[in-house]
Amino acid sequence: MYSYTKITLKEIQSLKMSAYSSIYLILKLFAMSNNTAWPAYSTLAEYTGLTIGSIKRSIKQLEKDGLIRRTGTHKAKSGQTTIVYSFPEEQVVPDKIPVSDKIPEGYLIRD
């Protein structure tokens, strides 16, 4: 059994990451079970505080670096069409994760 933690929009924005990293993180957070995401540029701007121009440049660089792919479009009920992004490299999680009594140095545990 794996556990996940919640991260708030405020926490993401406080990380002061580069535009490149911010966009990648948000796309991964929006990714569905089939490893695709389709947030609108306006949604990405809302979550990151970046301009549409910065978002487009970051997406272009992420594509160039092979971290994301544009795989089509998604049409919302509102009629707005957004780009569908996928992640070429699926992350493989091992079936069994070694368990230890000790928490590795540098890990932060929050209740």
PDB file of N, CA and C in Angstrom:
ATOM      1  N   MET A   1       0.855  -1.174   0.000  1.00  0.00           N
ATOM      2  CA  MET A   1       0.000   0.000   0.000  1.00  0.00           C
ATOM      3  C   MET A   1       0.899   1.235   0.000  1.00  0.00           C
ATOM      4  N   TYR A   2       0.605   2.145  -0.860  1.00  0.00           N
ATOM      5  CA  TYR A   2       1.351   3.397  -0.948  1.00  0.00           C
ATOM      6  C   TYR A   2       0.532   4.508  -0.318  1.00  0.00           C
ATOM      7  N   SER A   3       1.203   5.474   0.228  1.00  0.00           N
ATOM      8  CA  SER A   3       0.477   6.612   0.773  1.00  0.00           C
ATOM      9  C   SER A   3       0.915   7.874   0.040  1.00  0.00           C
ATOM     10  N   TYR A   4       0.034   8.827   0.002  1.00  0.00           N
ATOM     11  CA  TYR A   4       0.285  10.077  -0.695  1.00  0.00           C
ATOM     12  C   TYR A   4       0.070  11.218   0.278  1.00  0.00           C
ATOM     13  N   THR A   5       0.623  12.338  -0.051  1.00  0.00           N
ATOM     14  CA  THR A   5       0.425  13.522   0.772  1.00  0.00           C
ATOM     15  C   THR A   5      -0.244  14.600  -0.059  1.00  0.00           C
ATOM     16  N   LYS A   6      -0.967  15.457   0.596  1.00  0.00           N
ATOM     17  CA  LYS A   6      -1.614  16.563  -0.097  1.00  0.00           C
ATOM     18  C   LYS A   6      -0.654  17.731  -0.159  1.00  0.00           C
ATOM     19  N   ILE A   7      -0.715  18.463  -1.233  1.00  0.00           N
ATOM     20  CA  ILE A   7       0.056  19.689  -1.356  1.00  0.00           C
ATOM     21  C   ILE A   7      -0.909  20.772  -1.820  1.00  0.00           C
ATOM     22  N   THR A   8      -0.848  21.894  -1.162  1.00  0.00           N
ATOM     23  CA  THR A   8      -1.782  22.964  -1.493  1.00  0.00           C
ATOM     24  C   THR A   8      -1.198  23.880  -2.559  1.00  0.00           C
ATOM     25  N   LEU A   9      -2.079  24.626  -3.191  1.00  0.00           N
ATOM     26  CA  LEU A   9      -1.651  25.604  -4.181  1.00  0.00           C
ATOM     27  C   LEU A   9      -0.684  26.596  -3.560  1.00  0.00           C
ATOM     28  N   LYS A  10      -0.954  27.023  -2.356  1.00  0.00           N
ATOM     29  CA  LYS A  10      -0.085  27.980  -1.661  1.00  0.00           C
ATOM     30  C   LYS A  10       1.323  27.389  -1.459  1.00  0.00           C
ATOM     31  N   GLU A  11       1.385  26.104  -1.113  1.00  0.00           N
ATOM     32  CA  GLU A  11       2.679  25.444  -0.937  1.00  0.00           C
ATOM     33  C   GLU A  11       3.451  25.387  -2.257  1.00  0.00           C
ATOM     34  N   ILE A  12       2.749  25.062  -3.339  1.00  0.00           N
ATOM     35  CA  ILE A  12       3.396  24.994  -4.650  1.00  0.00           C
ATOM     36  C   ILE A  12       3.964  26.360  -5.019  1.00  0.00           C
ATOM     37  N   GLN A  13       3.153  27.387  -4.830  1.00  0.00           N
ATOM     38  CA  GLN A  13       3.587  28.735  -5.194  1.00  0.00           C
ATOM     39  C   GLN A  13       4.731  29.223  -4.316  1.00  0.00           C
ATOM     40  N   SER A  14       4.808  28.756  -3.086  1.00  0.00           N
ATOM     41  CA  SER A  14       5.871  29.202  -2.178  1.00  0.00           C
ATOM     42  C   SER A  14       7.219  28.543  -2.476  1.00  0.00           C
ATOM     43  N   LEU A  15       7.228  27.517  -3.321  1.00  0.00           N
ATOM     44  CA  LEU A  15       8.479  26.814  -3.623  1.00  0.00           C
ATOM     45  C   LEU A  15       9.437  27.649  -4.470  1.00  0.00           C
ATOM     46  N   LYS A  16       8.929  28.652  -5.132  1.00  0.00           N
ATOM     47  CA  LYS A  16       9.737  29.550  -5.969  1.00  0.00           C
ATOM     48  C   LYS A  16      10.614  28.776  -6.965  1.00  0.00           C
ATOM     49  N   MET A  17       9.980  27.843  -7.638  1.00  0.00           N
ATOM     50  CA  MET A  17      10.672  27.048  -8.651  1.00  0.00           C
ATOM     51  C   MET A  17      10.750  27.822  -9.956  1.00  0.00           C
ATOM     52  N   SER A  18      11.564  27.332 -10.844  1.00  0.00           N
ATOM     53  CA  SER A  18      11.628  27.914 -12.178  1.00  0.00           C
ATOM     54  C   SER A  18      10.306  27.646 -12.887  1.00  0.00           C
ATOM     55  N   ALA A  19      10.036  28.413 -13.934  1.00  0.00           N
ATOM     56  CA  ALA A  19       8.821  28.207 -14.725  1.00  0.00           C
ATOM     57  C   ALA A  19       8.788  26.771 -15.263  1.00  0.00           C
ATOM     58  N   TYR A  20       9.914  26.311 -15.739  1.00  0.00           N
ATOM     59  CA  TYR A  20      10.066  24.962 -16.294  1.00  0.00           C
ATOM     60  C   TYR A  20       9.622  23.913 -15.273  1.00  0.00           C
ATOM     61  N   SER A  21      10.153  23.994 -14.058  1.00  0.00           N
ATOM     62  CA  SER A  21       9.829  23.025 -13.004  1.00  0.00           C
ATOM     63  C   SER A  21       8.384  23.150 -12.557  1.00  0.00           C
ATOM     64  N   SER A  22       7.906  24.376 -12.432  1.00  0.00           N
ATOM     65  CA  SER A  22       6.528  24.607 -11.997  1.00  0.00           C
ATOM     66  C   SER A  22       5.534  23.976 -12.966  1.00  0.00           C
ATOM     67  N   ILE A  23       5.746  24.192 -14.250  1.00  0.00           N
ATOM     68  CA  ILE A  23       4.825  23.651 -15.253  1.00  0.00           C
ATOM     69  C   ILE A  23       4.860  22.132 -15.246  1.00  0.00           C
ATOM     70  N   TYR A  24       6.048  21.559 -15.151  1.00  0.00           N
ATOM     71  CA  TYR A  24       6.159  20.095 -15.118  1.00  0.00           C
ATOM     72  C   TYR A  24       5.412  19.540 -13.903  1.00  0.00           C
ATOM     73  N   LEU A  25       5.613  20.144 -12.735  1.00  0.00           N
ATOM     74  CA  LEU A  25       4.964  19.686 -11.520  1.00  0.00           C
ATOM     75  C   LEU A  25       3.440  19.763 -11.644  1.00  0.00           C
ATOM     76  N   ILE A  26       2.933  20.877 -12.113  1.00  0.00           N
ATOM     77  CA  ILE A  26       1.483  21.035 -12.239  1.00  0.00           C
ATOM     78  C   ILE A  26       0.909  20.036 -13.245  1.00  0.00           C
ATOM     79  N   LEU A  27       1.596  19.841 -14.368  1.00  0.00           N
ATOM     80  CA  LEU A  27       1.114  18.851 -15.337  1.00  0.00           C
ATOM     81  C   LEU A  27       1.070  17.457 -14.721  1.00  0.00           C
ATOM     82  N   LYS A  28       2.084  17.106 -13.953  1.00  0.00           N
ATOM     83  CA  LYS A  28       2.104  15.796 -13.296  1.00  0.00           C
ATOM     84  C   LYS A  28       0.981  15.683 -12.280  1.00  0.00           C
ATOM     85  N   LEU A  29       0.708  16.775 -11.552  1.00  0.00           N
ATOM     86  CA  LEU A  29      -0.370  16.754 -10.569  1.00  0.00           C
ATOM     87  C   LEU A  29      -1.736  16.599 -11.228  1.00  0.00           C
ATOM     88  N   PHE A  30      -1.877  17.144 -12.436  1.00  0.00           N
ATOM     89  CA  PHE A  30      -3.138  17.039 -13.163  1.00  0.00           C
ATOM     90  C   PHE A  30      -3.268  15.719 -13.919  1.00  0.00           C
ATOM     91  N   ALA A  31      -2.208  14.962 -14.017  1.00  0.00           N
ATOM     92  CA  ALA A  31      -2.214  13.738 -14.827  1.00  0.00           C
ATOM     93  C   ALA A  31      -3.248  12.740 -14.312  1.00  0.00           C
ATOM     94  N   MET A  32      -3.968  12.177 -15.254  1.00  0.00           N
ATOM     95  CA  MET A  32      -4.981  11.177 -14.959  1.00  0.00           C
ATOM     96  C   MET A  32      -4.318   9.802 -14.883  1.00  0.00           C
ATOM     97  N   SER A  33      -5.102   8.786 -14.604  1.00  0.00           N
ATOM     98  CA  SER A  33      -4.561   7.430 -14.471  1.00  0.00           C
ATOM     99  C   SER A  33      -3.908   6.940 -15.758  1.00  0.00           C
ATOM    100  N   ASN A  34      -4.313   7.495 -16.903  1.00  0.00           N
ATOM    101  CA  ASN A  34      -3.704   7.085 -18.166  1.00  0.00           C
ATOM    102  C   ASN A  34      -2.478   7.937 -18.509  1.00  0.00           C
ATOM    103  N   ASN A  35      -1.976   8.669 -17.521  1.00  0.00           N
ATOM    104  CA  ASN A  35      -0.745   9.449 -17.659  1.00  0.00           C
ATOM    105  C   ASN A  35      -0.888  10.613 -18.636  1.00  0.00           C
ATOM    106  N   THR A  36      -2.086  11.205 -18.700  1.00  0.00           N
ATOM    107  CA  THR A  36      -2.301  12.378 -19.541  1.00  0.00           C
ATOM    108  C   THR A  36      -2.932  13.497 -18.726  1.00  0.00           C
ATOM    109  N   ALA A  37      -2.709  14.725 -19.167  1.00  0.00           N
ATOM    110  CA  ALA A  37      -3.283  15.906 -18.513  1.00  0.00           C
ATOM    111  C   ALA A  37      -3.649  16.910 -19.587  1.00  0.00           C
ATOM    112  N   TRP A  38      -4.666  17.730 -19.316  1.00  0.00           N
ATOM    113  CA  TRP A  38      -5.062  18.735 -20.305  1.00  0.00           C
ATOM    114  C   TRP A  38      -5.504  20.048 -19.668  1.00  0.00           C
ATOM    115  N   PRO A  39      -4.731  20.582 -18.714  1.00  0.00           N
ATOM    116  CA  PRO A  39      -5.122  21.884 -18.154  1.00  0.00           C
ATOM    117  C   PRO A  39      -4.960  22.993 -19.190  1.00  0.00           C
ATOM    118  N   ALA A  40      -5.864  23.958 -19.135  1.00  0.00           N
ATOM    119  CA  ALA A  40      -5.780  25.116 -20.029  1.00  0.00           C
ATOM    120  C   ALA A  40      -4.619  26.006 -19.596  1.00  0.00           C
ATOM    121  N   TYR A  41      -4.126  26.821 -20.528  1.00  0.00           N
ATOM    122  CA  TYR A  41      -3.069  27.773 -20.185  1.00  0.00           C
ATOM    123  C   TYR A  41      -3.504  28.654 -19.017  1.00  0.00           C
ATOM    124  N   SER A  42      -4.773  29.053 -19.005  1.00  0.00           N
ATOM    125  CA  SER A  42      -5.268  29.912 -17.922  1.00  0.00           C
ATOM    126  C   SER A  42      -5.204  29.191 -16.571  1.00  0.00           C
ATOM    127  N   THR A  43      -5.455  27.888 -16.567  1.00  0.00           N
ATOM    128  CA  THR A  43      -5.363  27.103 -15.330  1.00  0.00           C
ATOM    129  C   THR A  43      -3.914  27.016 -14.871  1.00  0.00           C
ATOM    130  N   LEU A  44      -3.011  26.762 -15.812  1.00  0.00           N
ATOM    131  CA  LEU A  44      -1.586  26.715 -15.471  1.00  0.00           C
ATOM    132  C   LEU A  44      -1.118  28.063 -14.932  1.00  0.00           C
ATOM    133  N   ALA A  45      -1.611  29.146 -15.518  1.00  0.00           N
ATOM    134  CA  ALA A  45      -1.250  30.486 -15.053  1.00  0.00           C
ATOM    135  C   ALA A  45      -1.769  30.710 -13.632  1.00  0.00           C
ATOM    136  N   GLU A  46      -2.980  30.269 -13.370  1.00  0.00           N
ATOM    137  CA  GLU A  46      -3.564  30.431 -12.040  1.00  0.00           C
ATOM    138  C   GLU A  46      -2.751  29.676 -10.988  1.00  0.00           C
ATOM    139  N   TYR A  47      -2.357  28.455 -11.306  1.00  0.00           N
ATOM    140  CA  TYR A  47      -1.627  27.630 -10.343  1.00  0.00           C
ATOM    141  C   TYR A  47      -0.180  28.057 -10.149  1.00  0.00           C
ATOM    142  N   THR A  48       0.427  28.624 -11.166  1.00  0.00           N
ATOM    143  CA  THR A  48       1.855  28.956 -11.078  1.00  0.00           C
ATOM    144  C   THR A  48       2.144  30.434 -10.920  1.00  0.00           C
ATOM    145  N   GLY A  49       1.193  31.291 -11.299  1.00  0.00           N
ATOM    146  CA  GLY A  49       1.451  32.727 -11.270  1.00  0.00           C
ATOM    147  C   GLY A  49       2.281  33.200 -12.453  1.00  0.00           C
ATOM    148  N   LEU A  50       2.459  32.338 -13.443  1.00  0.00           N
ATOM    149  CA  LEU A  50       3.270  32.667 -14.624  1.00  0.00           C
ATOM    150  C   LEU A  50       2.401  33.297 -15.713  1.00  0.00           C
ATOM    151  N   THR A  51       3.052  33.990 -16.623  1.00  0.00           N
ATOM    152  CA  THR A  51       2.347  34.529 -17.784  1.00  0.00           C
ATOM    153  C   THR A  51       2.136  33.408 -18.801  1.00  0.00           C
ATOM    154  N   ILE A  52       1.180  33.599 -19.710  1.00  0.00           N
ATOM    155  CA  ILE A  52       0.916  32.609 -20.760  1.00  0.00           C
ATOM    156  C   ILE A  52       2.172  32.417 -21.611  1.00  0.00           C
ATOM    157  N   GLY A  53       2.891  33.499 -21.893  1.00  0.00           N
ATOM    158  CA  GLY A  53       4.123  33.395 -22.675  1.00  0.00           C
ATOM    159  C   GLY A  53       5.159  32.516 -21.993  1.00  0.00           C
ATOM    160  N   SER A  54       5.348  32.685 -20.683  1.00  0.00           N
ATOM    161  CA  SER A  54       6.298  31.848 -19.926  1.00  0.00           C
ATOM    162  C   SER A  54       5.858  30.392 -19.935  1.00  0.00           C
ATOM    163  N   ILE A  55       4.560  30.176 -19.817  1.00  0.00           N
ATOM    164  CA  ILE A  55       4.027  28.811 -19.828  1.00  0.00           C
ATOM    165  C   ILE A  55       4.297  28.150 -21.172  1.00  0.00           C
ATOM    166  N   LYS A  56       4.034  28.849 -22.261  1.00  0.00           N
ATOM    167  CA  LYS A  56       4.261  28.284 -23.596  1.00  0.00           C
ATOM    168  C   LYS A  56       5.741  27.975 -23.820  1.00  0.00           C
ATOM    169  N   ARG A  57       6.623  28.877 -23.381  1.00  0.00           N
ATOM    170  CA  ARG A  57       8.068  28.626 -23.528  1.00  0.00           C
ATOM    171  C   ARG A  57       8.493  27.414 -22.707  1.00  0.00           C
ATOM    172  N   SER A  58       7.972  27.298 -21.497  1.00  0.00           N
ATOM    173  CA  SER A  58       8.326  26.166 -20.634  1.00  0.00           C
ATOM    174  C   SER A  58       7.841  24.856 -21.235  1.00  0.00           C
ATOM    175  N   ILE A  59       6.618  24.852 -21.750  1.00  0.00           N
ATOM    176  CA  ILE A  59       6.072  23.643 -22.373  1.00  0.00           C
ATOM    177  C   ILE A  59       6.909  23.255 -23.592  1.00  0.00           C
ATOM    178  N   LYS A  60       7.277  24.240 -24.389  1.00  0.00           N
ATOM    179  CA  LYS A  60       8.110  23.969 -25.567  1.00  0.00           C
ATOM    180  C   LYS A  60       9.444  23.333 -25.148  1.00  0.00           C
ATOM    181  N   GLN A  61      10.047  23.847 -24.070  1.00  0.00           N
ATOM    182  CA  GLN A  61      11.329  23.299 -23.608  1.00  0.00           C
ATOM    183  C   GLN A  61      11.137  21.905 -23.004  1.00  0.00           C
ATOM    184  N   LEU A  62      10.053  21.695 -22.261  1.00  0.00           N
ATOM    185  CA  LEU A  62       9.773  20.364 -21.705  1.00  0.00           C
ATOM    186  C   LEU A  62       9.597  19.335 -22.818  1.00  0.00           C
ATOM    187  N   GLU A  63       8.942  19.752 -23.906  1.00  0.00           N
ATOM    188  CA  GLU A  63       8.784  18.862 -25.068  1.00  0.00           C
ATOM    189  C   GLU A  63      10.140  18.579 -25.706  1.00  0.00           C
ATOM    190  N   LYS A  64      10.923  19.629 -25.887  1.00  0.00           N
ATOM    191  CA  LYS A  64      12.253  19.479 -26.502  1.00  0.00           C
ATOM    192  C   LYS A  64      13.127  18.533 -25.680  1.00  0.00           C
ATOM    193  N   ASP A  65      12.990  18.605 -24.355  1.00  0.00           N
ATOM    194  CA  ASP A  65      13.779  17.751 -23.466  1.00  0.00           C
ATOM    195  C   ASP A  65      13.203  16.340 -23.323  1.00  0.00           C
ATOM    196  N   GLY A  66      12.049  16.099 -23.948  1.00  0.00           N
ATOM    197  CA  GLY A  66      11.459  14.765 -23.938  1.00  0.00           C
ATOM    198  C   GLY A  66      10.693  14.414 -22.670  1.00  0.00           C
ATOM    199  N   LEU A  67      10.372  15.412 -21.839  1.00  0.00           N
ATOM    200  CA  LEU A  67       9.666  15.134 -20.598  1.00  0.00           C
ATOM    201  C   LEU A  67       8.147  15.087 -20.766  1.00  0.00           C
ATOM    202  N   ILE A  68       7.639  15.777 -21.776  1.00  0.00           N
ATOM    203  CA  ILE A  68       6.206  15.718 -22.077  1.00  0.00           C
ATOM    204  C   ILE A  68       6.034  15.623 -23.588  1.00  0.00           C
ATOM    205  N   ARG A  69       4.829  15.205 -24.000  1.00  0.00           N
ATOM    206  CA  ARG A  69       4.462  15.163 -25.418  1.00  0.00           C
ATOM    207  C   ARG A  69       3.063  15.726 -25.563  1.00  0.00           C
ATOM    208  N   ARG A  70       2.831  16.449 -26.636  1.00  0.00           N
ATOM    209  CA  ARG A  70       1.468  16.850 -26.981  1.00  0.00           C
ATOM    210  C   ARG A  70       0.875  15.685 -27.751  1.00  0.00           C
ATOM    211  N   THR A  71      -0.242  15.176 -27.252  1.00  0.00           N
ATOM    212  CA  THR A  71      -0.791  13.966 -27.870  1.00  0.00           C
ATOM    213  C   THR A  71      -2.179  14.172 -28.453  1.00  0.00           C
ATOM    214  N   GLY A  72      -2.665  15.385 -28.493  1.00  0.00           N
ATOM    215  CA  GLY A  72      -3.986  15.640 -29.060  1.00  0.00           C
ATOM    216  C   GLY A  72      -4.640  16.817 -28.386  1.00  0.00           C
ATOM    217  N   THR A  73      -5.968  16.847 -28.478  1.00  0.00           N
ATOM    218  CA  THR A  73      -6.724  17.919 -27.851  1.00  0.00           C
ATOM    219  C   THR A  73      -7.902  17.338 -27.086  1.00  0.00           C
ATOM    220  N   HIS A  74      -8.395  18.119 -26.156  1.00  0.00           N
ATOM    221  CA  HIS A  74      -9.561  17.740 -25.354  1.00  0.00           C
ATOM    222  C   HIS A  74     -10.550  18.890 -25.420  1.00  0.00           C
ATOM    223  N   LYS A  75     -11.791  18.578 -25.753  1.00  0.00           N
ATOM    224  CA  LYS A  75     -12.814  19.617 -25.828  1.00  0.00           C
ATOM    225  C   LYS A  75     -13.710  19.525 -24.600  1.00  0.00           C
ATOM    226  N   ALA A  76     -13.709  20.596 -23.809  1.00  0.00           N
ATOM    227  CA  ALA A  76     -14.520  20.640 -22.589  1.00  0.00           C
ATOM    228  C   ALA A  76     -15.976  20.903 -22.930  1.00  0.00           C
ATOM    229  N   LYS A  77     -16.842  20.703 -21.958  1.00  0.00           N
ATOM    230  CA  LYS A  77     -18.271  20.958 -22.147  1.00  0.00           C
ATOM    231  C   LYS A  77     -18.527  22.413 -22.542  1.00  0.00           C
ATOM    232  N   SER A  78     -17.642  23.298 -22.078  1.00  0.00           N
ATOM    233  CA  SER A  78     -17.787  24.723 -22.386  1.00  0.00           C
ATOM    234  C   SER A  78     -17.467  25.027 -23.845  1.00  0.00           C
ATOM    235  N   GLY A  79     -16.915  24.049 -24.550  1.00  0.00           N
ATOM    236  CA  GLY A  79     -16.538  24.250 -25.941  1.00  0.00           C
ATOM    237  C   GLY A  79     -15.077  24.616 -26.112  1.00  0.00           C
ATOM    238  N   GLN A  80     -14.392  24.894 -24.991  1.00  0.00           N
ATOM    239  CA  GLN A  80     -12.978  25.245 -25.045  1.00  0.00           C
ATOM    240  C   GLN A  80     -12.146  23.995 -25.344  1.00  0.00           C
ATOM    241  N   THR A  81     -11.190  24.138 -26.228  1.00  0.00           N
ATOM    242  CA  THR A  81     -10.300  23.038 -26.568  1.00  0.00           C
ATOM    243  C   THR A  81      -8.949  23.276 -25.909  1.00  0.00           C
ATOM    244  N   THR A  82      -8.442  22.256 -25.236  1.00  0.00           N
ATOM    245  CA  THR A  82      -7.121  22.355 -24.610  1.00  0.00           C
ATOM    246  C   THR A  82      -6.226  21.256 -25.172  1.00  0.00           C
ATOM    247  N   ILE A  83      -4.939  21.449 -25.008  1.00  0.00           N
ATOM    248  CA  ILE A  83      -3.952  20.477 -25.483  1.00  0.00           C
ATOM    249  C   ILE A  83      -3.816  19.355 -24.464  1.00  0.00           C
ATOM    250  N   VAL A  84      -3.732  18.132 -24.950  1.00  0.00           N
ATOM    251  CA  VAL A  84      -3.515  16.980 -24.077  1.00  0.00           C
ATOM    252  C   VAL A  84      -2.018  16.687 -24.058  1.00  0.00           C
ATOM    253  N   TYR A  85      -1.485  16.566 -22.859  1.00  0.00           N
ATOM    254  CA  TYR A  85      -0.060  16.265 -22.670  1.00  0.00           C
ATOM    255  C   TYR A  85       0.063  14.871 -22.086  1.00  0.00           C
ATOM    256  N   SER A  86       1.104  14.168 -22.499  1.00  0.00           N
ATOM    257  CA  SER A  86       1.390  12.867 -21.899  1.00  0.00           C
ATOM    258  C   SER A  86       2.857  12.845 -21.480  1.00  0.00           C
ATOM    259  N   PHE A  87       3.170  11.886 -20.653  1.00  0.00           N
ATOM    260  CA  PHE A  87       4.518  11.745 -20.123  1.00  0.00           C
ATOM    261  C   PHE A  87       5.124  10.479 -20.700  1.00  0.00           C
ATOM    262  N   PRO A  88       6.122  10.635 -21.575  1.00  0.00           N
ATOM    263  CA  PRO A  88       6.685   9.479 -22.291  1.00  0.00           C
ATOM    264  C   PRO A  88       7.225   8.381 -21.395  1.00  0.00           C
ATOM    265  N   GLU A  89       7.867   8.757 -20.330  1.00  0.00           N
ATOM    266  CA  GLU A  89       8.460   7.763 -19.439  1.00  0.00           C
ATOM    267  C   GLU A  89       7.511   7.487 -18.296  1.00  0.00           C
ATOM    268  N   GLU A  90       6.930   6.298 -18.270  1.00  0.00           N
ATOM    269  CA  GLU A  90       6.095   5.948 -17.138  1.00  0.00           C
ATOM    270  C   GLU A  90       6.995   5.626 -15.959  1.00  0.00           C
ATOM    271  N   GLN A  91       6.606   6.108 -14.813  1.00  0.00           N
ATOM    272  CA  GLN A  91       7.381   5.821 -13.620  1.00  0.00           C
ATOM    273  C   GLN A  91       6.952   4.466 -13.083  1.00  0.00           C
ATOM    274  N   VAL A  92       7.914   3.610 -12.886  1.00  0.00           N
ATOM    275  CA  VAL A  92       7.640   2.269 -12.402  1.00  0.00           C
ATOM    276  C   VAL A  92       7.843   2.252 -10.894  1.00  0.00           C
ATOM    277  N   VAL A  93       6.821   1.808 -10.191  1.00  0.00           N
ATOM    278  CA  VAL A  93       6.913   1.687  -8.741  1.00  0.00           C
ATOM    279  C   VAL A  93       7.096   0.217  -8.422  1.00  0.00           C
ATOM    280  N   PRO A  94       8.125  -0.138  -7.650  1.00  0.00           N
ATOM    281  CA  PRO A  94       8.338  -1.559  -7.346  1.00  0.00           C
ATOM    282  C   PRO A  94       7.170  -2.136  -6.557  1.00  0.00           C
ATOM    283  N   ASP A  95       6.934  -3.454  -6.737  1.00  0.00           N
ATOM    284  CA  ASP A  95       5.856  -4.120  -6.004  1.00  0.00           C
ATOM    285  C   ASP A  95       6.109  -4.100  -4.505  1.00  0.00           C
ATOM    286  N   LYS A  96       7.363  -4.225  -4.140  1.00  0.00           N
ATOM    287  CA  LYS A  96       7.702  -4.231  -2.722  1.00  0.00           C
ATOM    288  C   LYS A  96       8.740  -3.151  -2.457  1.00  0.00           C
ATOM    289  N   ILE A  97       8.433  -2.303  -1.523  1.00  0.00           N
ATOM    290  CA  ILE A  97       9.365  -1.255  -1.131  1.00  0.00           C
ATOM    291  C   ILE A  97      10.005  -1.677   0.178  1.00  0.00           C
ATOM    292  N   PRO A  98      11.348  -1.646   0.267  1.00  0.00           N
ATOM    293  CA  PRO A  98      11.992  -2.044   1.518  1.00  0.00           C
ATOM    294  C   PRO A  98      11.523  -1.148   2.667  1.00  0.00           C
ATOM    295  N   VAL A  99      11.259  -1.760   3.778  1.00  0.00           N
ATOM    296  CA  VAL A  99      10.802  -1.026   4.954  1.00  0.00           C
ATOM    297  C   VAL A  99      11.920  -1.022   5.980  1.00  0.00           C
ATOM    298  N   SER A 100      12.110   0.109   6.623  1.00  0.00           N
ATOM    299  CA  SER A 100      13.156   0.244   7.622  1.00  0.00           C
ATOM    300  C   SER A 100      12.576   0.896   8.861  1.00  0.00           C
ATOM    301  N   ASP A 101      13.173   0.592  10.015  1.00  0.00           N
ATOM    302  CA  ASP A 101      12.750   1.233  11.261  1.00  0.00           C
ATOM    303  C   ASP A 101      13.162   2.691  11.295  1.00  0.00           C
ATOM    304  N   LYS A 102      14.198   3.025  10.550  1.00  0.00           N
ATOM    305  CA  LYS A 102      14.746   4.369  10.597  1.00  0.00           C
ATOM    306  C   LYS A 102      14.278   5.187   9.396  1.00  0.00           C
ATOM    307  N   ILE A 103      14.010   6.438   9.643  1.00  0.00           N
ATOM    308  CA  ILE A 103      13.646   7.358   8.568  1.00  0.00           C
ATOM    309  C   ILE A 103      14.942   7.891   7.981  1.00  0.00           C
ATOM    310  N   PRO A 104      15.111   7.820   6.657  1.00  0.00           N
ATOM    311  CA  PRO A 104      16.340   8.314   6.048  1.00  0.00           C
ATOM    312  C   PRO A 104      16.568   9.783   6.397  1.00  0.00           C
ATOM    313  N   GLU A 105      17.831  10.127   6.588  1.00  0.00           N
ATOM    314  CA  GLU A 105      18.183  11.499   6.921  1.00  0.00           C
ATOM    315  C   GLU A 105      17.699  12.446   5.826  1.00  0.00           C
ATOM    316  N   GLY A 106      17.120  13.567   6.212  1.00  0.00           N
ATOM    317  CA  GLY A 106      16.650  14.547   5.259  1.00  0.00           C
ATOM    318  C   GLY A 106      15.166  14.441   4.954  1.00  0.00           C
ATOM    319  N   TYR A 107      14.519  13.368   5.398  1.00  0.00           N
ATOM    320  CA  TYR A 107      13.081  13.222   5.164  1.00  0.00           C
ATOM    321  C   TYR A 107      12.319  13.980   6.239  1.00  0.00           C
ATOM    322  N   LEU A 108      11.260  14.611   5.873  1.00  0.00           N
ATOM    323  CA  LEU A 108      10.436  15.372   6.793  1.00  0.00           C
ATOM    324  C   LEU A 108       9.110  14.653   6.975  1.00  0.00           C
ATOM    325  N   ILE A 109       8.763  14.391   8.190  1.00  0.00           N
ATOM    326  CA  ILE A 109       7.494  13.742   8.493  1.00  0.00           C
ATOM    327  C   ILE A 109       6.564  14.791   9.089  1.00  0.00           C
ATOM    328  N   ARG A 110       5.350  14.901   8.491  1.00  0.00           N
ATOM    329  CA  ARG A 110       4.372  15.846   9.022  1.00  0.00           C
ATOM    330  C   ARG A 110       3.111  15.089   9.382  1.00  0.00           C
ATOM    331  N   ASP A 111       2.495  15.497  10.454  1.00  0.00           N
ATOM    332  CA  ASP A 111       1.216  14.881  10.864  1.00  0.00           C
ATOM    333  C   ASP A 111       0.070  15.568  10.236  1.00  0.00           C
TER     334      ASP A 111
END
